[in-house]
Amino acid sequence: MDLASTVALCFCIFLGCFLLTSWKTHQKRQRLPPGPTPLPLLGTLRKIKPHLLYETYIKLSKEYGPVFTVWMGSAPVVVLCGYDTVKDALVNHAEEFSGRHIIKSGEKVIGGYGITNNNGVEWQTMRRFAVSTLRNFGMGKRSMEERVQEEARHLIKDIKDTDGKAFDPMIPIQSAVSNVICAVMFGERFDYKDQKFQQILHAVDKYFLFIRSFIGQKEPWFSNENLVASTFNMFTAGTETTTGSIQYSLLVMVKYPNIQSKVQQEIDDVVGPGRLPSIDDRLKMTYTNAVILEIQRFVDIVPMALLHSITRDTEFYGYSIPKGTTVIPILTSVLHDPKQWETPEEFNPAHFLDEKGALRNRAAFMPFSAGKRLCPGEGLARMEIFLFLTALLQKFTFQSVADPASLDLAVLRREFRRTGLSFELRAVPRQVTQV
């Protein structure tokens, strides 16, 4: 066969594949929610900004509605935006939307084992095991609270050693948060200056930055592989998001000194100087709780929930979504839904206070997702954020190195999601009795 014939044959094969892919995509589109018109092979990549996926999706929802479809090559991905839509899917249709899209990068790291990158009975079994283990080791009990308080003492000492000089709080906060999960998973804590410990935490940072850039009888699932993978899941998840929340909390404190003072006054009134804050104090600290909840709402550490998939053919919002279709719930669209929040783009603790100043529950508060894939470590994360932050504010007043007016929380929030958060502040000791 001469060169011209070979080229012609290759062209015909390419054209045939192109037409076949176009036809299959067209057939799929007829059943799915609307969305940008995909190009053969490329899908809707021209419409997507990989480093700001959640913002792109929110913009597309304004054009196509709260349920729409984007295409990754020839594969459809259904996107959910807004509180009503996300709640309907994850809560009212919990079973149908409870699948997990298996991320190839996750398979390479943990081999398809564990909790976050798994499905079916194996996932259900490992999730129950993880929740049960956390409870057995004290989650929600006094023993876990004491672990966090003890780690708070180490954190206070480490920050006190800065002598009021500018420092980046990332390392001590991340070390303290990680040590809590280390105490549960490994039975020991590590010194903040331990080089191997810091190398592990650095690897956790890199792992999450990589994810953000894309995105009786023993059962057969209780293997060493699943044990290692589940431990990895809980260690990384139990470190990164809580660290980010506390970091951002300190940013809010230096940005709004009046809020910091009001929280400190409540700590002084309820706890006093002679002991560290406890979980029992949380019920009496209405304003502090409102501030912490608003920090979690405003920063929305995880703007997009981990990828879901449809477990069976499903009718949703008048559309037919086939089994196996990837689904992305946009949590930031819930936490900033203008139909649910009075001032969604402003930091406003009043979102969680009623007209009498009492704490107010908000149904659209979903920083830990919802439904069957709700974060199993939510209780531990809430405890850590409250105990660490109140312990720090009991002992220190935090001050910005730069002019507080120059701190744009919305810009810093975006930077955190893209590259992580790094900033300096000063911790000025308050006149309180040492614990």
Tab-separated table of N, CA, C and O in Angstrom, residues 53-55 58 80 86 90 100 103 116 208 211-212 214-215 236-245 248 295-308 328-336 364-370 373-375 381 385 413-414 416-418:
chain	number	residue	atom	x	y	z
A	53	LEU	N	-12.877	25.616	38.735
A	53	LEU	CA	-14.017	24.843	38.261
A	53	LEU	C	-15.324	25.294	38.887
A	53	LEU	O	-16.331	25.478	38.197
A	54	TYR	N	-15.325	25.467	40.210
A	54	TYR	CA	-16.576	25.783	40.890
A	54	TYR	C	-17.145	27.121	40.424
A	54	TYR	O	-18.366	27.278	40.292
A	55	GLU	N	-16.271	28.102	40.147
A	55	GLU	CA	-16.756	29.389	39.661
A	55	GLU	C	-17.325	29.259	38.245
A	55	GLU	O	-18.347	29.863	37.914
A	58	ILE	N	-20.792	27.669	38.520
A	58	ILE	CA	-21.815	28.596	39.006
A	58	ILE	C	-22.253	29.542	37.886
A	58	ILE	O	-23.445	29.837	37.733
A	80	LEU	N	-24.738	19.975	39.949
A	80	LEU	CA	-25.861	20.415	40.783
A	80	LEU	C	-25.491	21.708	41.494
A	80	LEU	O	-24.469	21.773	42.172
A	86	VAL	N	-29.172	20.602	45.479
A	86	VAL	CA	-28.202	19.727	46.151
A	86	VAL	C	-28.884	18.921	47.248
A	86	VAL	O	-28.654	17.706	47.390
A	90	LEU	N	-28.886	14.866	47.307
A	90	LEU	CA	-28.103	14.148	48.323
A	90	LEU	C	-28.930	13.648	49.497
A	90	LEU	O	-28.529	12.694	50.176
A	100	ARG	N	-19.830	6.787	44.237
A	100	ARG	CA	-18.615	7.600	44.167
A	100	ARG	C	-17.940	7.376	42.813
A	100	ARG	O	-17.659	6.234	42.439
A	103	ILE	N	-11.834	8.110	41.090
A	103	ILE	CA	-10.807	9.003	40.551
A	103	ILE	C	-9.545	8.198	40.262
A	103	ILE	O	-9.014	7.513	41.140
A	116	THR	N	-12.981	6.896	50.673
A	116	THR	CA	-13.384	7.985	49.790
A	116	THR	C	-13.443	7.584	48.324
A	116	THR	O	-14.165	8.197	47.542
A	208	PHE	N	-3.350	17.255	48.474
A	208	PHE	CA	-4.592	18.006	48.347
A	208	PHE	C	-4.495	19.083	47.276
A	208	PHE	O	-5.481	19.383	46.603
A	211	ILE	N	-5.222	17.261	44.138
A	211	ILE	CA	-6.646	16.990	43.981
A	211	ILE	C	-7.373	18.253	43.548
A	211	ILE	O	-8.240	18.234	42.668
A	212	ARG	N	-7.042	19.380	44.172
A	212	ARG	CA	-7.721	20.631	43.840
A	212	ARG	C	-7.466	21.043	42.395
A	212	ARG	O	-8.257	21.751	41.806
A	214	PHE	N	-7.633	19.242	39.862
A	214	PHE	CA	-8.539	18.573	38.938
A	214	PHE	C	-9.956	18.665	39.475
A	214	PHE	O	-10.339	18.314	40.469
A	215	ILE	N	-9.092	18.118	40.200
A	215	ILE	CA	-10.023	17.421	40.950
A	215	ILE	C	-9.892	16.013	41.043
A	215	ILE	O	-9.434	15.613	40.463
A	236	THR	N	-5.392	12.144	56.182
A	236	THR	CA	-5.325	13.322	55.317
A	236	THR	C	-6.539	14.223	55.496
A	236	THR	O	-6.405	15.439	55.659
A	237	ALA	N	-7.737	13.616	55.482
A	237	ALA	CA	-8.952	14.425	55.630
A	237	ALA	C	-9.023	15.055	57.017
A	237	ALA	O	-9.490	16.188	57.177
A	238	GLY	N	-8.550	14.333	58.027
A	238	GLY	CA	-8.590	14.844	59.391
A	238	GLY	C	-7.555	15.906	59.669
A	238	GLY	O	-7.553	16.526	60.735
A	239	THR	N	-6.645	16.128	58.733
A	239	THR	CA	-5.602	17.140	58.891
A	239	THR	C	-5.887	18.389	58.074
A	239	THR	O	-5.926	19.507	58.588
A	240	GLU	N	-6.138	18.216	56.783
A	240	GLU	CA	-6.125	19.341	55.847
A	240	GLU	C	-7.273	20.318	56.041
A	240	GLU	O	-7.058	21.527	56.155
A	241	THR	N	-8.506	19.833	56.070
A	241	THR	CA	-9.643	20.755	56.086
A	241	THR	C	-9.765	21.488	57.422
A	241	THR	O	-10.082	22.684	57.452
A	242	THR	N	-9.498	20.795	58.526
A	242	THR	CA	-9.581	21.446	59.834
A	242	THR	C	-8.464	22.480	59.990
A	242	THR	O	-8.687	23.577	60.520
A	243	THR	N	-7.269	22.152	59.511
A	243	THR	CA	-6.167	23.119	59.526
A	243	THR	C	-6.551	24.383	58.765
A	243	THR	O	-6.359	25.506	59.248
A	244	GLY	N	-7.094	24.204	57.564
A	244	GLY	CA	-7.505	25.350	56.763
A	244	GLY	C	-8.558	26.198	57.444
A	244	GLY	O	-8.520	27.434	57.390
A	245	SER	N	-9.499	25.544	58.122
A	245	SER	CA	-10.554	26.282	58.822
A	245	SER	C	-9.993	27.130	59.957
A	245	SER	O	-10.402	28.285	60.144
A	248	TYR	N	-7.955	30.088	58.529
A	248	TYR	CA	-8.830	31.141	58.031
A	248	TYR	C	-9.522	31.860	59.185
A	248	TYR	O	-9.800	33.058	59.112
A	295	ILE	N	-17.584	31.376	59.666
A	295	ILE	CA	-16.277	31.152	59.041
A	295	ILE	C	-16.352	29.927	58.123
A	295	ILE	O	-15.888	29.963	56.978
A	296	GLN	N	-16.955	28.855	58.615
A	296	GLN	CA	-17.074	27.650	57.793
A	296	GLN	C	-17.946	27.893	56.562
A	296	GLN	O	-17.666	27.368	55.484
A	297	ARG	N	-19.003	28.671	56.736
A	297	ARG	CA	-19.861	28.981	55.591
A	297	ARG	C	-19.126	29.843	54.574
A	297	ARG	O	-19.128	29.565	53.374
A	298	PHE	N	-18.483	30.878	55.055
A	298	PHE	CA	-17.876	31.865	54.161
A	298	PHE	C	-16.696	31.296	53.386
A	298	PHE	O	-16.569	31.516	52.184
A	299	VAL	N	-15.834	30.554	54.083
A	299	VAL	CA	-14.627	30.057	53.414
A	299	VAL	C	-14.929	28.827	52.575
A	299	VAL	O	-14.230	28.550	51.617
A	300	ASP	N	-15.993	28.081	52.901
A	300	ASP	CA	-16.341	26.795	52.251
A	300	ASP	C	-15.095	26.071	51.731
A	300	ASP	O	-14.814	26.019	50.546
A	301	ILE	N	-14.380	25.485	52.681
A	301	ILE	CA	-13.095	24.831	52.429
A	301	ILE	C	-13.149	23.869	51.237
A	301	ILE	O	-12.214	23.753	50.462
A	302	VAL	N	-14.269	23.156	51.092
A	302	VAL	CA	-14.433	22.208	49.984
A	302	VAL	C	-15.565	22.711	49.100
A	302	VAL	O	-16.719	22.359	49.302
A	303	PRO	N	-15.266	23.581	48.112
A	303	PRO	CA	-16.339	24.183	47.311
A	303	PRO	C	-17.107	23.189	46.461
A	303	PRO	O	-18.277	23.401	46.146
A	304	MET	N	-16.442	22.099	46.069
A	304	MET	CA	-17.122	21.037	45.329
A	304	MET	C	-16.986	19.737	46.109
A	304	MET	O	-15.886	19.357	46.505
A	305	ALA	N	-18.109	19.059	46.332
A	305	ALA	CA	-18.039	17.758	46.996
A	305	ALA	C	-17.249	16.790	46.119
A	305	ALA	O	-17.148	16.966	44.893
A	306	LEU	N	-16.661	15.768	46.748
A	306	LEU	CA	-16.002	14.736	45.954
A	306	LEU	C	-17.003	14.170	44.952
A	306	LEU	O	-18.211	14.118	45.217
A	307	LEU	N	-16.502	13.752	43.802
A	307	LEU	CA	-17.379	13.331	42.715
A	307	LEU	C	-18.280	12.172	43.106
A	307	LEU	O	-17.817	11.151	43.617
A	308	HIS	N	-19.582	12.338	42.868
A	308	HIS	CA	-20.552	11.271	43.076
A	308	HIS	C	-20.808	10.567	41.753
A	308	HIS	O	-20.389	11.019	40.685
A	328	ILE	N	-21.483	16.188	40.144
A	328	ILE	CA	-20.704	17.097	40.989
A	328	ILE	C	-21.652	18.019	41.748
A	328	ILE	O	-22.248	18.927	41.155
A	329	PRO	N	-21.828	17.822	43.069
A	329	PRO	CA	-22.592	18.790	43.878
A	329	PRO	C	-21.686	19.973	44.220
A	329	PRO	O	-20.605	19.802	44.782
A	330	ILE	N	-22.118	21.186	43.863
A	330	ILE	CA	-21.322	22.389	44.119
A	330	ILE	C	-21.719	22.951	45.484
A	330	ILE	O	-22.720	23.663	45.623
A	331	LEU	N	-20.940	22.627	46.513
A	331	LEU	CA	-21.288	23.027	47.877
A	331	LEU	C	-21.217	24.537	48.066
A	331	LEU	O	-21.974	25.106	48.858
A	332	THR	N	-20.298	25.192	47.365
A	332	THR	CA	-20.203	26.646	47.517
A	332	THR	C	-21.477	27.335	47.039
A	332	THR	O	-21.837	28.401	47.533
A	333	SER	N	-22.191	26.730	46.090
A	333	SER	CA	-23.447	27.316	45.616
A	333	SER	C	-24.544	27.184	46.659
A	333	SER	O	-25.542	27.913	46.617
A	334	VAL	N	-24.372	26.247	47.593
A	334	VAL	CA	-25.314	26.097	48.713
A	334	VAL	C	-24.977	27.102	49.808
A	334	VAL	O	-25.841	27.811	50.322
A	335	LEU	N	-23.690	27.192	50.141
A	335	LEU	CA	-23.244	28.058	51.229
A	335	LEU	C	-23.288	29.539	50.871
A	335	LEU	O	-23.178	30.392	51.751
A	336	HIS	N	-23.440	29.835	49.571
A	336	HIS	CA	-23.564	31.225	49.126
A	336	HIS	C	-24.836	31.437	48.307
A	336	HIS	O	-24.904	32.346	47.476
A	364	ALA	N	-29.282	25.294	55.076
A	364	ALA	CA	-28.343	25.371	53.957
A	364	ALA	C	-26.882	25.350	54.403
A	364	ALA	O	-25.988	25.567	53.583
A	365	PHE	N	-26.634	25.079	55.679
A	365	PHE	CA	-25.261	24.976	56.174
A	365	PHE	C	-24.772	23.557	55.913
A	365	PHE	O	-25.079	22.631	56.660
A	366	MET	N	-24.018	23.376	54.822
A	366	MET	CA	-23.564	22.041	54.403
A	366	MET	C	-22.064	21.994	54.110
A	366	MET	O	-21.644	21.522	53.064
A	367	PRO	N	-21.207	22.470	54.986
A	367	PRO	CA	-19.775	22.446	54.671
A	367	PRO	C	-19.197	21.035	54.630
A	367	PRO	O	-18.123	20.823	54.056
A	368	PHE	N	-19.895	20.073	55.250
A	368	PHE	CA	-19.412	18.695	55.282
A	368	PHE	C	-20.184	17.805	54.311
A	368	PHE	O	-20.167	16.592	54.425
A	369	SER	N	-20.870	18.421	53.341
A	369	SER	CA	-21.732	17.740	52.386
A	369	SER	C	-22.985	17.227	53.108
A	369	SER	O	-23.314	17.694	54.208
A	370	ALA	N	-23.690	16.263	52.504
A	370	ALA	CA	-24.944	15.772	53.079
A	370	ALA	C	-25.230	14.387	52.517
A	370	ALA	O	-24.576	13.931	51.572
A	373	ARG	N	-22.945	10.289	51.823
A	373	ARG	CA	-21.513	10.555	51.721
A	373	ARG	C	-21.084	11.704	52.636
A	373	ARG	O	-20.023	12.302	52.430
A	374	LEU	N	-21.901	12.028	53.619
A	374	LEU	CA	-21.545	13.044	54.612
A	374	LEU	C	-20.211	12.682	55.251
A	374	LEU	O	-19.943	11.518	55.549
A	375	CYS	N	-19.357	13.682	55.464
A	375	CYS	CA	-18.034	13.452	56.045
A	375	CYS	C	-18.144	12.728	57.388
A	375	CYS	O	-18.790	13.231	58.318
A	381	ALA	N	-14.100	17.252	63.629
A	381	ALA	CA	-13.680	18.539	63.068
A	381	ALA	C	-14.311	19.701	63.818
A	381	ALA	O	-13.642	20.691	64.151
A	385	ILE	N	-12.071	22.533	65.855
A	385	ILE	CA	-12.107	23.950	65.486
A	385	ILE	C	-12.494	24.794	66.691
A	385	ILE	O	-11.868	25.819	66.977
A	413	ARG	N	-9.466	33.614	50.089
A	413	ARG	CA	-10.208	32.346	49.993
A	413	ARG	C	-9.914	31.665	48.661
A	413	ARG	O	-9.667	30.466	48.596
A	414	ARG	N	-9.913	32.453	47.588
A	414	ARG	CA	-9.625	31.885	46.266
A	414	ARG	C	-8.192	31.362	46.210
A	414	ARG	O	-7.941	30.273	45.677
A	416	PHE	N	-6.407	30.303	48.683
A	416	PHE	CA	-6.309	29.089	49.498
A	416	PHE	C	-6.728	27.872	48.685
A	416	PHE	O	-6.083	26.823	48.728
A	417	ARG	N	-7.812	28.012	47.935
A	417	ARG	CA	-8.305	26.874	47.171
A	417	ARG	C	-7.339	26.483	46.060
A	417	ARG	O	-7.252	25.319	45.684
A	418	ARG	N	-6.595	27.457	45.539
A	418	ARG	CA	-5.701	27.180	44.419
A	418	ARG	C	-4.340	26.672	44.864
A	418	ARG	O	-3.825	25.698	44.318
